[in-house]
PDB file of C-alpha atoms in Angstrom:
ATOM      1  CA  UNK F   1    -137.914-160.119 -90.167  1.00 41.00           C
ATOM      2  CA  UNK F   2    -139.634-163.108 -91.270  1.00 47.00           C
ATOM      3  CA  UNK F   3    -142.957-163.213 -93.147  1.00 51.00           C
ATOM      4  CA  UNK F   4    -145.112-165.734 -93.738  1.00 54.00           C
ATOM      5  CA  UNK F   5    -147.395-165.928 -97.426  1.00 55.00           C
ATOM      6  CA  UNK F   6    -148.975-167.962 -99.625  1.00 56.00           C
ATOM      7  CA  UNK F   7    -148.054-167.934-103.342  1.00 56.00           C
ATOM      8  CA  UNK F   8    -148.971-170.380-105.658  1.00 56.00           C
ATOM      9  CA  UNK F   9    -146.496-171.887-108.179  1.00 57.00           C
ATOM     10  CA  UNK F  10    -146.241-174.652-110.551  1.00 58.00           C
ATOM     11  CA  UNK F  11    -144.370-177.858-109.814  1.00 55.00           C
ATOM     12  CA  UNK F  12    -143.284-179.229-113.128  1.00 57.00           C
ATOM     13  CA  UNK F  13    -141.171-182.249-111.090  1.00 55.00           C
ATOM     14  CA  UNK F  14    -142.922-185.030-109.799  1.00 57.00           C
ATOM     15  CA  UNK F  15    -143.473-185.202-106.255  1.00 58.00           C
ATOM     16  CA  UNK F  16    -145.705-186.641-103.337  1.00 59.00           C
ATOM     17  CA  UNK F  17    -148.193-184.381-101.902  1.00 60.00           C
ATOM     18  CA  UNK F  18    -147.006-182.943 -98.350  1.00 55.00           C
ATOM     19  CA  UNK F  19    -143.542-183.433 -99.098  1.00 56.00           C
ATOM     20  CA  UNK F  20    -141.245-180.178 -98.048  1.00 57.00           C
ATOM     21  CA  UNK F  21    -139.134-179.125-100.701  1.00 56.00           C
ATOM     22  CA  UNK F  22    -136.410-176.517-100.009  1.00 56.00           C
ATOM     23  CA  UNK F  23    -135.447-174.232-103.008  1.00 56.00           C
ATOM     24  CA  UNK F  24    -132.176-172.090-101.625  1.00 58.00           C
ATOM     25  CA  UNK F  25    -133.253-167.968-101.339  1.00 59.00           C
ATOM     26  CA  UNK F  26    -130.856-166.225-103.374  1.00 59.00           C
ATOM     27  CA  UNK F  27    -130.078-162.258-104.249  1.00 61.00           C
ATOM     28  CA  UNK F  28    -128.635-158.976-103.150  1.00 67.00           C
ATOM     29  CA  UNK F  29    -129.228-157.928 -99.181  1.00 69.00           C
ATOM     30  CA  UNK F  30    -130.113-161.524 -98.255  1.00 65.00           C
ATOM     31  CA  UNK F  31    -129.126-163.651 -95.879  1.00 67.00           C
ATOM     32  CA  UNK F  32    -128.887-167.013 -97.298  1.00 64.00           C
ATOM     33  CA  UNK F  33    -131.141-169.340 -96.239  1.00 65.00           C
ATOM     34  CA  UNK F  34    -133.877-172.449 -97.545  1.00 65.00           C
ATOM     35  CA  UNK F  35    -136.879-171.304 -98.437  1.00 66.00           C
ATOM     36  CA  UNK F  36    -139.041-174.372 -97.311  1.00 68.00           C
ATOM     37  CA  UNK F  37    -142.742-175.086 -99.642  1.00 67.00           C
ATOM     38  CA  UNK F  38    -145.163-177.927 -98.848  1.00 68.00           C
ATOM     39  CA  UNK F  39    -146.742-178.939-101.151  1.00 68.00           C
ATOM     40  CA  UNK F  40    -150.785-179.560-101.176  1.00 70.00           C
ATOM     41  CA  UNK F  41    -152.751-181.700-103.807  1.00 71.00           C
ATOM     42  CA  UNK F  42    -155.465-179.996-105.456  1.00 76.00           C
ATOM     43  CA  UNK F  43    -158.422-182.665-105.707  1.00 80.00           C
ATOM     44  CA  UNK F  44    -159.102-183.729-109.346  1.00 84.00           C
ATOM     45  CA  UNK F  45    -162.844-184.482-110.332  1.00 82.00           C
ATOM     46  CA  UNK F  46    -161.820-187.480-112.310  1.00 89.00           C
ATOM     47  CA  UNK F  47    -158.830-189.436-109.819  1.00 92.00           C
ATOM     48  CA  UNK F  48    -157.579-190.168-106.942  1.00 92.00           C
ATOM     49  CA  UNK F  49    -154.424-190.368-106.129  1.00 91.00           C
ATOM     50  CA  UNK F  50    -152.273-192.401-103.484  1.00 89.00           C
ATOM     51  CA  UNK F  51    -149.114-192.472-103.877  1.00 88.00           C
ATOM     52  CA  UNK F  52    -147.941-193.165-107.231  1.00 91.00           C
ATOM     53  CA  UNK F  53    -151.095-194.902-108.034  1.00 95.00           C
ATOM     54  CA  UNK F  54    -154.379-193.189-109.494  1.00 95.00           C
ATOM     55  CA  UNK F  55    -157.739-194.431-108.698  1.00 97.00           C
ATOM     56  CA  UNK F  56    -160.297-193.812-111.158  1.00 96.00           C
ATOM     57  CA  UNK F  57    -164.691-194.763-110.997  1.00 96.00           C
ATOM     58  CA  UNK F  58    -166.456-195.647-113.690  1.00 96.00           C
ATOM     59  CA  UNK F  59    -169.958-196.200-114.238  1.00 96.00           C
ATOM     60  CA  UNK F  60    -171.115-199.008-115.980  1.00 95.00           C
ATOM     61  CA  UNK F  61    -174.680-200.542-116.912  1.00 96.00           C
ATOM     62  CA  UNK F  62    -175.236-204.086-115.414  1.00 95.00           C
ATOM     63  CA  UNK F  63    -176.135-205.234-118.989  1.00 93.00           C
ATOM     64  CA  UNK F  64    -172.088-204.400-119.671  1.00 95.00           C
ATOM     65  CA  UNK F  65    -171.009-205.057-116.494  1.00 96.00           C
ATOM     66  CA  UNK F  66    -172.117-208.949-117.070  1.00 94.00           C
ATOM     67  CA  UNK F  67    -171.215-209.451-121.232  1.00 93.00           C
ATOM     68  CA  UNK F  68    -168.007-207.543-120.999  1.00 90.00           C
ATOM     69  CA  UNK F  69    -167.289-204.006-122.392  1.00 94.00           C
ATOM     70  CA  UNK F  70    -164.432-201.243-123.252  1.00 96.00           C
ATOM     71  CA  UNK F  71    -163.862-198.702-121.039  1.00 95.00           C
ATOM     72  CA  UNK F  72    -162.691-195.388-122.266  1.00 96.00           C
ATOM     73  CA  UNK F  73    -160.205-192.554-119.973  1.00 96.00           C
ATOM     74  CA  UNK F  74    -158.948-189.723-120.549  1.00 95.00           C
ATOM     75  CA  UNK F  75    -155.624-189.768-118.783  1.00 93.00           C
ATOM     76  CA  UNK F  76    -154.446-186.149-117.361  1.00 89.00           C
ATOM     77  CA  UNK F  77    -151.772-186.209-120.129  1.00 89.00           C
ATOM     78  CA  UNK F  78    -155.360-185.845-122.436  1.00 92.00           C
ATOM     79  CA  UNK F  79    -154.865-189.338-124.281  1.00 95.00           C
ATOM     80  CA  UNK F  80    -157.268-191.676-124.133  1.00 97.00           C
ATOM     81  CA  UNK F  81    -156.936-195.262-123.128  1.00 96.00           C
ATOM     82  CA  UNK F  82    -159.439-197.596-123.992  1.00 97.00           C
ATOM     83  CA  UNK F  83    -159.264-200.497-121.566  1.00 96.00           C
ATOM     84  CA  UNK F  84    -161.175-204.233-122.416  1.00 96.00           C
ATOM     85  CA  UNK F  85    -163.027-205.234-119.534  1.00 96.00           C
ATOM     86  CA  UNK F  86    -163.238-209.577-120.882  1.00 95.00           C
ATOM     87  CA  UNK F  87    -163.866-210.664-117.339  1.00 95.00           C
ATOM     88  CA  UNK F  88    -167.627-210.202-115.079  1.00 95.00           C
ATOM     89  CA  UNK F  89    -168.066-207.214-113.307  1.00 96.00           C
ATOM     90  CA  UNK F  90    -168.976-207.857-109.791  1.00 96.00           C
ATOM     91  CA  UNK F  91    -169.176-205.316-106.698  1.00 93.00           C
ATOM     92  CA  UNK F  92    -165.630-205.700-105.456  1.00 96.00           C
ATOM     93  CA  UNK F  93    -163.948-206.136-108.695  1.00 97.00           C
ATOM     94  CA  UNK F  94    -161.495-203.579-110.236  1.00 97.00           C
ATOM     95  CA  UNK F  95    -159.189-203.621-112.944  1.00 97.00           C
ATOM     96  CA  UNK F  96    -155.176-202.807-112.492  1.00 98.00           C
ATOM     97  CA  UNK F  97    -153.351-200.708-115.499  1.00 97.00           C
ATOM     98  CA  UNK F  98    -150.226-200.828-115.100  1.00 97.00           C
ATOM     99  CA  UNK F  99    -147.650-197.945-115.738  1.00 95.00           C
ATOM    100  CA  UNK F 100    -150.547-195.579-116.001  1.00 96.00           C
ATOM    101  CA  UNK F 101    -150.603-193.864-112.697  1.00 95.00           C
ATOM    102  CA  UNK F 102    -148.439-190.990-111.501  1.00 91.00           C
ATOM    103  CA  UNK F 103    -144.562-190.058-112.484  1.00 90.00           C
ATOM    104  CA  UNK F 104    -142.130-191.501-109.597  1.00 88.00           C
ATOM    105  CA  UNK F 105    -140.365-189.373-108.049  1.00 82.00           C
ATOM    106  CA  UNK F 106    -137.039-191.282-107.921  1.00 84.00           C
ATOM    107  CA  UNK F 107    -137.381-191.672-111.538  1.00 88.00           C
ATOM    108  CA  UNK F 108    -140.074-189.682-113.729  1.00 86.00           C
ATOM    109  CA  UNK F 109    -139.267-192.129-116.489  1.00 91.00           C
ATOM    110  CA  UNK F 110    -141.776-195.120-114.850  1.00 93.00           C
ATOM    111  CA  UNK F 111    -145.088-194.326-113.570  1.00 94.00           C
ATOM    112  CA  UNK F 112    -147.646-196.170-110.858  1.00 95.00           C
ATOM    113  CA  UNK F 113    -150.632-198.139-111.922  1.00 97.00           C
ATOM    114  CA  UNK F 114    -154.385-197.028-112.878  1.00 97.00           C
ATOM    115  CA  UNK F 115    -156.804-199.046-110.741  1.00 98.00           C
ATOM    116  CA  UNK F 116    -160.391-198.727-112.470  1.00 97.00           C
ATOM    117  CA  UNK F 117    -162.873-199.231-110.108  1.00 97.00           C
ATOM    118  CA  UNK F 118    -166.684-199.830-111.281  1.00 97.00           C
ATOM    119  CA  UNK F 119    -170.306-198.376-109.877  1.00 97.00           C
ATOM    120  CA  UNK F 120    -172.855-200.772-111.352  1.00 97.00           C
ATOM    121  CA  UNK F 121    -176.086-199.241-112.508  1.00 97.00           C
ATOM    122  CA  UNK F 122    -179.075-201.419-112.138  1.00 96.00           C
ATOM    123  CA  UNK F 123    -182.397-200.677-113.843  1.00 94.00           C
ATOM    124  CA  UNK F 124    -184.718-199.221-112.182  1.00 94.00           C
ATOM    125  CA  UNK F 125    -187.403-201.105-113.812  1.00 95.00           C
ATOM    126  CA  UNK F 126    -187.998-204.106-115.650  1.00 94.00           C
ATOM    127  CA  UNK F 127    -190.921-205.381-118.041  1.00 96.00           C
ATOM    128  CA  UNK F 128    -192.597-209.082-116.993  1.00 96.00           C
ATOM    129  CA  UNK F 129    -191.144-210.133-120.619  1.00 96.00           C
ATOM    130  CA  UNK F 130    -187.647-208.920-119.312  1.00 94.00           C
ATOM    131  CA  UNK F 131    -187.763-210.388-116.037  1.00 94.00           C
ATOM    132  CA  UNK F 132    -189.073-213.791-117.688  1.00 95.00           C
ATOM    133  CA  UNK F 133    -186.002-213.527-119.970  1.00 94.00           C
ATOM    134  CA  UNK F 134    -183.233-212.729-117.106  1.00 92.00           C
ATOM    135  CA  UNK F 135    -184.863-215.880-115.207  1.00 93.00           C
ATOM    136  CA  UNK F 136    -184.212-218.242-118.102  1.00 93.00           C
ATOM    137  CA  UNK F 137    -180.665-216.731-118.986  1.00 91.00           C
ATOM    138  CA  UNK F 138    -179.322-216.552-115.414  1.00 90.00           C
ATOM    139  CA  UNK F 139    -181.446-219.033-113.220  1.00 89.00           C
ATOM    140  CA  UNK F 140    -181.000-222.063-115.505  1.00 79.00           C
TER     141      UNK F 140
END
């Protein structure tokens, strides 16, 4: 008589999400046989993950975003990586940390890469004496 349940467990290997692993049943009065889990991601508030790679968003004020800046995260192994952002930050652009992303399977020894990934906060208001100054500094 089969049965069908859910149990949660903790998977201390790495592996990709939706990925069957079999785990042999074992014990007195049983028939041997797989035992057959799928595994399902839980969604984290701070990444994104695909693959082996992690996608993280951070906010940054334009100010920063155009004179360069440091961005601080906390990686899910709680250290924190403070990345130097030298170059301009423009809509599309993202940085690319490598060896900072999820375990590999095939060998838990290398990891994927951390792709930052920036939402640019503009002001919501500017003084005429601000405004002048952003003229001369960016128009000229």
């Amino acid at each position: 008589v089969g049965t069908r349940g859910r149990n949660l467990a903790k998977v201390t290997q790495p592996i990709r999400p939706c990925h069957p692993l079999a785990h042999p049943a074992q014990g007195p009065n049983i028939i041997p046989a797989d035992v057959i889990f799928i595994i399902k991601e839980k969604l984290h508030p701070r990444f994104r993950r695909e693959n082996d790679n992690l996608f993280f968003v951070n906010s940054i004020p334009l100010g920063k975003a155009l004179t360069c800046c440091t961005v601080e995260v906390k990686t899910l192994d709680d250290r924190l990586l403070n990345i130097p952002i030298n170059d301009i930050v423009h809509p599309r652009y993202f940085k690319k940390v490598p060896g900072e992303g999820m375990p590999l399977p095939e060998d838990p020894t290398k990891k994927g890469d951390l792709f930052i990934f920036f939402d640019i906060q503009f002001p919501t208001c500017l003084t005429p004496q601000k405004k002048q100054m952003l003229r001369q500094a960016l128009l000229t």
